[in-house]
CSV table of C-alpha atoms and ligand atoms in Angstrom, one decimal:
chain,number,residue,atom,x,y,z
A,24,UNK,CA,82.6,63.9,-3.4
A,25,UNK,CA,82.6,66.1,-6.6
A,26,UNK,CA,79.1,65.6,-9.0
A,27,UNK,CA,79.1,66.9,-12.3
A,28,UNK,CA,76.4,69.6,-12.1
A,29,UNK,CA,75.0,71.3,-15.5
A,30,UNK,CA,75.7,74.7,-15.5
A,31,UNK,CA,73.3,77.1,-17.4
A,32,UNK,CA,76.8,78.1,-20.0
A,33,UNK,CA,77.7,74.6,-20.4
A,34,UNK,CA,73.6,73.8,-21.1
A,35,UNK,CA,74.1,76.8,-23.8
A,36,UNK,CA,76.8,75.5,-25.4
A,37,UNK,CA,75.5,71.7,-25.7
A,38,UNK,CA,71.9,73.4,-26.9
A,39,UNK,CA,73.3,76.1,-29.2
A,40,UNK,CA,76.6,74.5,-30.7
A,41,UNK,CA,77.4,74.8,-34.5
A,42,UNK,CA,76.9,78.5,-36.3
A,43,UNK,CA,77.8,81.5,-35.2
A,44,UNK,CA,74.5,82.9,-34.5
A,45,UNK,CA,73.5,80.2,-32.4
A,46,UNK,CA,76.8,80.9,-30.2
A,47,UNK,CA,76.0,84.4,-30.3
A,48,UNK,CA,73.0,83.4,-28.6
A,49,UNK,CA,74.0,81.4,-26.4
A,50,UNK,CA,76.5,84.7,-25.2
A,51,UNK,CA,73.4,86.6,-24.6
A,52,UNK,CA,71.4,84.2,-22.6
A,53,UNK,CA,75.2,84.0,-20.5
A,54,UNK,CA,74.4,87.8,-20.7
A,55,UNK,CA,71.0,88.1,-19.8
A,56,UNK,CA,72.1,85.5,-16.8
A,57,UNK,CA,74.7,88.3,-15.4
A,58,UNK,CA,72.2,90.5,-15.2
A,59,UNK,CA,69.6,88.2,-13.4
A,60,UNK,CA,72.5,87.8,-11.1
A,61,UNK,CA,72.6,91.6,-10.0
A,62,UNK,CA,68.9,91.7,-10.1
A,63,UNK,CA,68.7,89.3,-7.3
A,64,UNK,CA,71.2,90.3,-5.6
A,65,UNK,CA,69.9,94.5,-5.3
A,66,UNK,CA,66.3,92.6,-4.6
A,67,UNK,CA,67.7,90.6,-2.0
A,68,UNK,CA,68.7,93.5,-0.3
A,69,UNK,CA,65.2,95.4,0.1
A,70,UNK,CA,65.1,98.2,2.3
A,71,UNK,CA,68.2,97.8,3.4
A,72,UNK,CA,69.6,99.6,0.1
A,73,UNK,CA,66.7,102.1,0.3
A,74,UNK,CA,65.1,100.3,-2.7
A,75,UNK,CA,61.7,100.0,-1.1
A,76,UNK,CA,58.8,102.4,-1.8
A,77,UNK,CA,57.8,104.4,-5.0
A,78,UNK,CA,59.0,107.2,-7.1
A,79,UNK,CA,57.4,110.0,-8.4
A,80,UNK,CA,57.6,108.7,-11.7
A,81,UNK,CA,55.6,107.0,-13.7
A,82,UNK,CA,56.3,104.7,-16.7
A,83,UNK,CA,54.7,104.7,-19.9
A,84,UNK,CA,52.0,102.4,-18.9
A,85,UNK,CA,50.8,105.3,-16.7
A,86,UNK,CA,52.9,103.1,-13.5
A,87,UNK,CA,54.0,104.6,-10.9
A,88,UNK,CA,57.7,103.6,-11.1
A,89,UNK,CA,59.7,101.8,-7.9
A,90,UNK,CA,63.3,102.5,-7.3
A,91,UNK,CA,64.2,99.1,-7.8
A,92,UNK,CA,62.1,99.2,-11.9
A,93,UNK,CA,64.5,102.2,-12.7
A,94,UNK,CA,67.6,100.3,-11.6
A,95,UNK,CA,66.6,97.0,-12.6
A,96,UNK,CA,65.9,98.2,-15.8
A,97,UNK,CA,69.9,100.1,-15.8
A,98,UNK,CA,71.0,96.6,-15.1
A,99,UNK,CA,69.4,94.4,-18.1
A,100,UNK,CA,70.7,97.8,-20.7
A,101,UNK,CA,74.5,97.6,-19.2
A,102,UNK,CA,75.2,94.0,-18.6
A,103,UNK,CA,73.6,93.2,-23.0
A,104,UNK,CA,74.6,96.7,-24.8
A,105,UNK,CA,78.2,96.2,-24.8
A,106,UNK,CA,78.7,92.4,-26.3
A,107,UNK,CA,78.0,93.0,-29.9
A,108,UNK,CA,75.2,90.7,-29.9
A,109,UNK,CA,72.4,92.3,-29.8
A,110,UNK,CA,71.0,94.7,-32.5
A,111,UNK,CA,68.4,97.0,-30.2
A,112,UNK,CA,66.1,96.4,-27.0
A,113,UNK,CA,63.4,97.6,-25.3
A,114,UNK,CA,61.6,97.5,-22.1
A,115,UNK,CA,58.2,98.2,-19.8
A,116,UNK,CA,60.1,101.1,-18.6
A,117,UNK,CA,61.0,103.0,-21.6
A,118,UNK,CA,58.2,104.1,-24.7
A,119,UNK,CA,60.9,103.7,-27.4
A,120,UNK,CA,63.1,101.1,-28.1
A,121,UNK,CA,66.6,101.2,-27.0
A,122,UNK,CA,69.4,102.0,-29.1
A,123,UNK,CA,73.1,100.4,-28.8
A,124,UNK,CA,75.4,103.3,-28.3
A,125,UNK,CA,77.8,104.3,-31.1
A,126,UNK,CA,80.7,102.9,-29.6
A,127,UNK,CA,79.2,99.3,-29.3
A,128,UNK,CA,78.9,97.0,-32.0
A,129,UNK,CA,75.3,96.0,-32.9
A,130,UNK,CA,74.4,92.1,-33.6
A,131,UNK,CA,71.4,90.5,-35.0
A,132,UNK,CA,69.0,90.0,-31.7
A,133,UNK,CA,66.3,92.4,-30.3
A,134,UNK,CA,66.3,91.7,-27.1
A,135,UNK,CA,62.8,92.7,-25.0
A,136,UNK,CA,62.2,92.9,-21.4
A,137,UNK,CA,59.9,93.4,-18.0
A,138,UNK,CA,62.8,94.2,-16.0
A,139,UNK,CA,61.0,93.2,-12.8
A,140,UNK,CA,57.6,91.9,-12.9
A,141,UNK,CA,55.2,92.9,-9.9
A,142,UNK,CA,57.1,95.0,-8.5
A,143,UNK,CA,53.7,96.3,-6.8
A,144,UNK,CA,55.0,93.1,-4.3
A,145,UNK,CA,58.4,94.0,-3.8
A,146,UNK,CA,57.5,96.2,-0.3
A,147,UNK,CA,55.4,92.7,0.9
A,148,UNK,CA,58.6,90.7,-0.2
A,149,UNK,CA,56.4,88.4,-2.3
A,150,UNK,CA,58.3,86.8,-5.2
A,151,UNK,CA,59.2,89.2,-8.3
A,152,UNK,CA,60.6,88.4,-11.6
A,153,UNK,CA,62.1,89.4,-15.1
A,154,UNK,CA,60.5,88.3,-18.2
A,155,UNK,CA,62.4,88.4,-21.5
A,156,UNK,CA,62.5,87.7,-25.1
A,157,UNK,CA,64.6,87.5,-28.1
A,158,UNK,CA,64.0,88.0,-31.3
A,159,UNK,CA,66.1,88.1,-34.9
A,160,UNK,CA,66.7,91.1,-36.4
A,161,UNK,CA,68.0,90.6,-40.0
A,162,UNK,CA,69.4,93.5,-41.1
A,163,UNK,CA,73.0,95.8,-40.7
A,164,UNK,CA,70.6,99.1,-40.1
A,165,UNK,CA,69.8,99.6,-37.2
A,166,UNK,CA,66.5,98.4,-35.6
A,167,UNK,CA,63.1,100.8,-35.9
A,168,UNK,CA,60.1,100.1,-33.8
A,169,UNK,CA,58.9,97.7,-36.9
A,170,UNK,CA,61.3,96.0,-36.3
A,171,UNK,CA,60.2,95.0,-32.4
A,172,UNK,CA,56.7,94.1,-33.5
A,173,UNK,CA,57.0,90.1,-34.8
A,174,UNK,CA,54.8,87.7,-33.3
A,175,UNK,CA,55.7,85.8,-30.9
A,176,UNK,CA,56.2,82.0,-33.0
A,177,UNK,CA,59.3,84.1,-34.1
A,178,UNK,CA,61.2,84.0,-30.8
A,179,UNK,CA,64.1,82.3,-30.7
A,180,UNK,CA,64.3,82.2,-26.7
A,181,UNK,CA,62.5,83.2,-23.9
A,182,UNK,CA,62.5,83.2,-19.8
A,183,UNK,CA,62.2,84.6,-16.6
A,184,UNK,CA,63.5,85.0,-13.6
A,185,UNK,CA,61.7,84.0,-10.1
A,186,UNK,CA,63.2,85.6,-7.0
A,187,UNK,CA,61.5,83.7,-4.6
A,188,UNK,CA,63.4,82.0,-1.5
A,189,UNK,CA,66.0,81.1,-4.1
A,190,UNK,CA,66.2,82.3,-7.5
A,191,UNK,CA,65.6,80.6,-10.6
A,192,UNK,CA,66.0,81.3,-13.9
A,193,UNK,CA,63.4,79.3,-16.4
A,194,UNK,CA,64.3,79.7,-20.3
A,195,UNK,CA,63.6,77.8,-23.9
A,196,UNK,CA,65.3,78.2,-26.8
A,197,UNK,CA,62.7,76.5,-28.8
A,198,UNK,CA,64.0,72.3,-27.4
A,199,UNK,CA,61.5,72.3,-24.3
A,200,UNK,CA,61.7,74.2,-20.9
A,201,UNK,CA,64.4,74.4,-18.5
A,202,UNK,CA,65.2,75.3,-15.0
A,203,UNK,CA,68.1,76.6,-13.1
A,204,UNK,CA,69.0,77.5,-9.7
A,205,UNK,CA,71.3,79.7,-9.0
A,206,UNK,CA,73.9,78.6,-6.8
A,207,UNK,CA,74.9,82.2,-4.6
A,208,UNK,CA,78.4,80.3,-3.2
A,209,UNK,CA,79.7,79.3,-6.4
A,210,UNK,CA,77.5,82.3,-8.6
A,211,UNK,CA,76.5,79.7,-11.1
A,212,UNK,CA,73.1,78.5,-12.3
A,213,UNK,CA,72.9,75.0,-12.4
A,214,UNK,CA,70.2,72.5,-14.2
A,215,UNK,CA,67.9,71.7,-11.7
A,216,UNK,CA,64.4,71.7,-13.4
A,217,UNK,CA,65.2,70.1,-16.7
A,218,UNK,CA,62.6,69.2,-19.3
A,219,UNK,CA,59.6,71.0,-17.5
A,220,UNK,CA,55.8,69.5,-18.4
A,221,UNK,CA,52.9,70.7,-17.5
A,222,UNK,CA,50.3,68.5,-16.7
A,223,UNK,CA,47.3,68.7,-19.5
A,224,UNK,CA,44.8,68.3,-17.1
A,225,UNK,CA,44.5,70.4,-14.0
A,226,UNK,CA,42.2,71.6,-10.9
A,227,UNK,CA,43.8,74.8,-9.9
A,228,UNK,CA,43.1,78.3,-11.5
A,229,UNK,CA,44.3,81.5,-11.2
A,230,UNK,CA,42.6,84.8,-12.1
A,231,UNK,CA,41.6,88.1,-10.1
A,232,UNK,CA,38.2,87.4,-9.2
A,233,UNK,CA,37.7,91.1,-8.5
A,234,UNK,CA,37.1,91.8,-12.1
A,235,UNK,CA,34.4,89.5,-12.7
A,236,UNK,CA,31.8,91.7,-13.4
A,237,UNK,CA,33.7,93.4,-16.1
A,238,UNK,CA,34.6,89.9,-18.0
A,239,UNK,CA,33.4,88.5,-21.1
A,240,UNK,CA,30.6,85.7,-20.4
A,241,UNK,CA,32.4,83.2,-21.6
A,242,UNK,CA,35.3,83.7,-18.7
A,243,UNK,CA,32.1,84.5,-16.4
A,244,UNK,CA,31.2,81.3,-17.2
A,245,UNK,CA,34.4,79.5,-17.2
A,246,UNK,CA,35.2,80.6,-13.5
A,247,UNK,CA,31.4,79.9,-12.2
A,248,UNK,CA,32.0,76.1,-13.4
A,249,UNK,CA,35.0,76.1,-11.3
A,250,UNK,CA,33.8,77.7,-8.4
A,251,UNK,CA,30.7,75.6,-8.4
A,252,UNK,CA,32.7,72.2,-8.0
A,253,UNK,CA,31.5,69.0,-7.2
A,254,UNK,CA,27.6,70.4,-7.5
A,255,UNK,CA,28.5,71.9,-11.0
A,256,UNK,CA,29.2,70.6,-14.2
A,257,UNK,CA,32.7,69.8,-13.6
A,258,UNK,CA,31.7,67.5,-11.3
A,259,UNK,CA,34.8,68.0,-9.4
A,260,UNK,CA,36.3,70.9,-6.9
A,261,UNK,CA,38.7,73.1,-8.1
A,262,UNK,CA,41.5,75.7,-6.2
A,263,UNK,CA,42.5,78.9,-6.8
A,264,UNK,CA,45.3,80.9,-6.6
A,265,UNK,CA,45.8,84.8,-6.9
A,266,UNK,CA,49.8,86.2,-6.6
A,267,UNK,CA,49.3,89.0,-8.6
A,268,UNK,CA,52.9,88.3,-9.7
A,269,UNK,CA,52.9,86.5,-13.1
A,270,UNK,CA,56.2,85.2,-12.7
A,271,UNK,CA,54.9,83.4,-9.8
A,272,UNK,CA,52.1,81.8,-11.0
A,273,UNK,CA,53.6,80.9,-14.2
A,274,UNK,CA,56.4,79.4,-12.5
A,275,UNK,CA,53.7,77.5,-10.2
A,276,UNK,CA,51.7,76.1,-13.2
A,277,UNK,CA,55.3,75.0,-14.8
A,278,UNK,CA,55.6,73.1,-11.6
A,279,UNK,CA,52.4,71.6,-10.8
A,280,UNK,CA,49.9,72.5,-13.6
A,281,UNK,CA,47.0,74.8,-13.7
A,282,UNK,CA,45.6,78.1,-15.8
A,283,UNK,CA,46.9,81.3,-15.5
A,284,UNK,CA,43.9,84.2,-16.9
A,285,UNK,CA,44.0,87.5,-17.3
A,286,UNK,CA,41.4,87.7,-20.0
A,287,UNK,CA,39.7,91.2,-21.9
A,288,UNK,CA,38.2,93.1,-19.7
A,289,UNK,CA,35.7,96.2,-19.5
A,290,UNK,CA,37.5,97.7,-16.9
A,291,UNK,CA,39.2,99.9,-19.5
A,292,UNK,CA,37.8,99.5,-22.6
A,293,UNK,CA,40.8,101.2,-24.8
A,294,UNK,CA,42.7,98.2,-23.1
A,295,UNK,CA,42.8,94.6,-24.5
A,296,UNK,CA,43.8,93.4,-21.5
A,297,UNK,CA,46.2,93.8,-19.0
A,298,UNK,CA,49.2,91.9,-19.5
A,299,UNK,CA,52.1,93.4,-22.4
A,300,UNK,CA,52.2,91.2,-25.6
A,301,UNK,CA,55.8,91.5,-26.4
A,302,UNK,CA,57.5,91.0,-23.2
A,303,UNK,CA,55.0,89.6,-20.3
A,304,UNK,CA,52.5,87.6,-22.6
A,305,UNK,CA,54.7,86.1,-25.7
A,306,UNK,CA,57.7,84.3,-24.0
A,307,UNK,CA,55.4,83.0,-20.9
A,308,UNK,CA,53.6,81.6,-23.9
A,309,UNK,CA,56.3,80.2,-25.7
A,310,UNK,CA,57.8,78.7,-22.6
A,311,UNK,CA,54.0,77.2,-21.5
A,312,UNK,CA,54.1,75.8,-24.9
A,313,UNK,CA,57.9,74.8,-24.5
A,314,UNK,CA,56.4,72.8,-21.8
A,315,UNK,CA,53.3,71.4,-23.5
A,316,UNK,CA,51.0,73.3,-22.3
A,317,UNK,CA,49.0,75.7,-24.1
A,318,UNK,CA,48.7,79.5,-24.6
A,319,UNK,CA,45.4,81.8,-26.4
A,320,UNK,CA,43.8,84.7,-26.3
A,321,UNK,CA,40.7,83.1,-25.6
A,322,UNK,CA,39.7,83.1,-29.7
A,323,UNK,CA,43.3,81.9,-30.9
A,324,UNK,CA,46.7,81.4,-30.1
A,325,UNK,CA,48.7,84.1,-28.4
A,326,UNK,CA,51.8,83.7,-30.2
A,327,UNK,CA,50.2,84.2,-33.7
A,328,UNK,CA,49.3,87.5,-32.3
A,329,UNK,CA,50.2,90.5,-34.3
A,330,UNK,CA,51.8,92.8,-32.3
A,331,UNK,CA,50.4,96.0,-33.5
A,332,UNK,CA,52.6,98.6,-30.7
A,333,UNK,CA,55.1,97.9,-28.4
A,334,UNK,CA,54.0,98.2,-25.4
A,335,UNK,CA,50.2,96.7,-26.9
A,336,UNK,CA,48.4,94.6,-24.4
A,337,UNK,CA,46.9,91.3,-24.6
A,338,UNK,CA,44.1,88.5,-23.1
A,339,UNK,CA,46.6,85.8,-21.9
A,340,UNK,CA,45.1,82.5,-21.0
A,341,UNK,CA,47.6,80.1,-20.7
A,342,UNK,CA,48.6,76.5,-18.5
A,343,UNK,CA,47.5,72.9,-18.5
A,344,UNK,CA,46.0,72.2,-22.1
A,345,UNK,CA,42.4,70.3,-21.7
A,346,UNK,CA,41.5,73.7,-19.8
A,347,UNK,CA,42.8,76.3,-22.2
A,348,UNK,CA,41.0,74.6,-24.6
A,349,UNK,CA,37.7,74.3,-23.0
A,350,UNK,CA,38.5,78.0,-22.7
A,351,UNK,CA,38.8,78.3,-25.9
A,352,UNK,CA,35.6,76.8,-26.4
A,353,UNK,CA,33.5,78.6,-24.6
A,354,UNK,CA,34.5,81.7,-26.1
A,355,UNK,CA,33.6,80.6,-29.8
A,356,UNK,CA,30.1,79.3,-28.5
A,357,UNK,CA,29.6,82.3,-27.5
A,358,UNK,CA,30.9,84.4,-30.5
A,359,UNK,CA,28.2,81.5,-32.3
A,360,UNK,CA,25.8,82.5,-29.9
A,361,UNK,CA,25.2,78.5,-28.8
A,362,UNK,CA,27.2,79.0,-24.9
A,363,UNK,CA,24.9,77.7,-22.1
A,364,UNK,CA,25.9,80.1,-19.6
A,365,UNK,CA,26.6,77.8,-16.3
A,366,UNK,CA,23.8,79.7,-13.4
A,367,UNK,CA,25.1,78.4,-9.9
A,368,UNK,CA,22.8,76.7,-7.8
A,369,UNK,CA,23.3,79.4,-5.5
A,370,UNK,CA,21.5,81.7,-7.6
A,371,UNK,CA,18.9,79.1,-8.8
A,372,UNK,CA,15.1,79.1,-8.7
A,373,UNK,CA,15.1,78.7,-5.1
A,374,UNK,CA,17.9,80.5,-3.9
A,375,UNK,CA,18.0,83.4,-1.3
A,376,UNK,CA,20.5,84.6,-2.9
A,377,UNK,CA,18.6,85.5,-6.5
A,378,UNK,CA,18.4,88.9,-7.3
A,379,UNK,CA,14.5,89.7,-6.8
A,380,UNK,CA,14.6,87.4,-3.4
A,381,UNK,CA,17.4,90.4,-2.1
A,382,UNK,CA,15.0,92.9,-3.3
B,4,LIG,O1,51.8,94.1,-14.7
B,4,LIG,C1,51.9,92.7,-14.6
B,4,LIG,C2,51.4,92.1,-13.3
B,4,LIG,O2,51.9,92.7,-12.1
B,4,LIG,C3,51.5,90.6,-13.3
B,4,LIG,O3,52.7,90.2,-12.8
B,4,LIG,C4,50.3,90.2,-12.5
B,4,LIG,O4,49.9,88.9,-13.0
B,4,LIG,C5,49.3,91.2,-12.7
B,4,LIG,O5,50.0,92.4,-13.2
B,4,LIG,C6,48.5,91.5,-11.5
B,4,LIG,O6,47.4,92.3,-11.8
B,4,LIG,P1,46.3,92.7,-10.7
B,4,LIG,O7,47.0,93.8,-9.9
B,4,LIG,O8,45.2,93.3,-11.5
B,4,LIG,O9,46.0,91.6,-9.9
């Protein structure tokens, strides 16, 4: 029996009916959807297309590049520079911003992009990802690096990509969170994941543990809590998670709830963070938020961030509400100098594990 499924253009069109610019961006997301398309299909393939292993080139994050970031990237610029629709771009893999070539029209979006999101897992065939976000650009010149750096409550969508055991592609264009599988017979995303929420209150966190010495105490202290379970003062065991692929986790928490944190660090200090304000940190936010959940920096929200570079990087803490802002609250105790730093009772009075009882 035929069932009327939702696919992602049809979605477009209901959401984004009425001016112009709205159905121009509605054609971009159908754009930016192409392009997922190819994405998962050249992932799919691994080594089997010689896509595995790493370059000798590094990006301008100081990244050693992977075949499949340089082509990935090749496939977001050709499948949205053509259309008319979008007014520059730019990406992880390139320091400047794109411009449209001369024979293209230009149209009023910026369109920004992590063409494939831990790609360090795409030789362990762990899931990878595209992040990406649009903003307006209001002018007929043609878009400077200024131009890029808006914060991120001025996106007017935002998504990714999972290419897990199917692929899915997750977007907002500002009326909640949606989800859509794509359908490899047919080649269509359809609506499966509509109206994502994530839970406000959670017991699952995710954050590299490795770099808890060079933390902030107030994420020290956040992550002892947890750890410390039922005998600390959460009263209550908590599980964590570690993908080192953000898409991955994101997606998780969109599913089932959680926080995601890659807070500052003092690993390296020039570094405010680790994750890319404009195109990893700002439309995960905005689709969190999408999804009632909640995004920070740790002392405020993310997408009130003011992007100072392009490829500037930022503390992200973001998932299930109650725990971003308890977060939150730790960190401005601290700034006040009133936190009560959480000591396990591992490393209590009578402990063998306290520092001068190892000594
Ligand atoms: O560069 C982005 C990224 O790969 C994210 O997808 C992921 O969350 C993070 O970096 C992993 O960082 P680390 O290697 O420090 O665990």
């Amino acid at each position: 029996m035929f069932t009327r499924r939702t696919t992602l253009s049809k979605f477009l069109i209901e959401q984004l009916k009425g001016s112009k610019e709205s159905n121009d961006l509605a054609a971009l997301l159908v754009d930016v959807a192409a392009a997922i398309k190819a994405i998962s299909a050249v992932a799919a393939k691994g080594a089997l297309e010689g896509n595995t292993g790493s370059l000798e080139t590094v990006n301008v994050q100081g990244e050693t590049q992977k075949p499949l970031d340089v082509l990935t990237n090749e496939i977001m610029l050709r499948h949205c520079d053509w259309g008319g629709l979008v007014a520059g771009m730019a990406s992880e893999e390139m320091e400047e911003p794109f411009a449209i070539p001369a024979e293209y029209e230009r149209g009023r979006y910026l369109l920004l992009f992590d063409p494939l999101d831990g790609s360090s897992n795409i030789d362990l065939n762990v899931a990878v990802g595209t992040i990406f976000s649009v903003l307006v650009h209001d002018s007929a010149q043609p878009p400077q690096l200024q131009d890029f750096l808006q914060i991120g409550k001025k996106q007017v969508a935002a998504g990714y990509a999972i290419y897990g055991p199917s692929t899915l592609l997750v977007l907002t264009v500002g009326r909640g969170t949606h989800g859509f599988t794509l359908d490899r017979e047919i080649g269509n995303f359809i609506l499966t994941h509509p109206n994502l929420s994530v839970p406000n209150e959670t017991s699952e966190f995710a954050i590299n543990t490795s770099n808890e010495r060079f933390w902030e105490p107030p994420m020290q202290r956040y992550v002892e809590e947890c750890k410390a379970g039922k005998t600390g003062p959460r009263e209550r065991d908590f599980n964590m998670r570690w993908i080192a692929s953000m898409v991955a986790e994101v997606h998780r928490i969109l599913i089932r709830g959680g926080v995601f944190m890659y807070p500052r660090d003092s690993k390296a200090p020039n570094k405010s963070g680790r994750l890319r304000l404009l195109y990893e940190a700002n439309p995960m936010a905005m689709l969190i938020e999408q999804a009632g959940g909640l995004a920070s920096t740790g002392r405020g929200c993310l997408l009130e961030k003011q992007p100072e570079q392009l490829h500037q990087r930022a503390p992200v803490i973001l998932g299930s509400r109650c725990e971003v802002e308890r977060i939150e609250r730790y960190h401005h105790e601290y700034d006040k100098g009133e936190d009560q730093p959480f000591v396990s009772p591992l490393f209590n009075e009578r402990s063998l594990f306290r520092p001068e009882a190892r000594a």
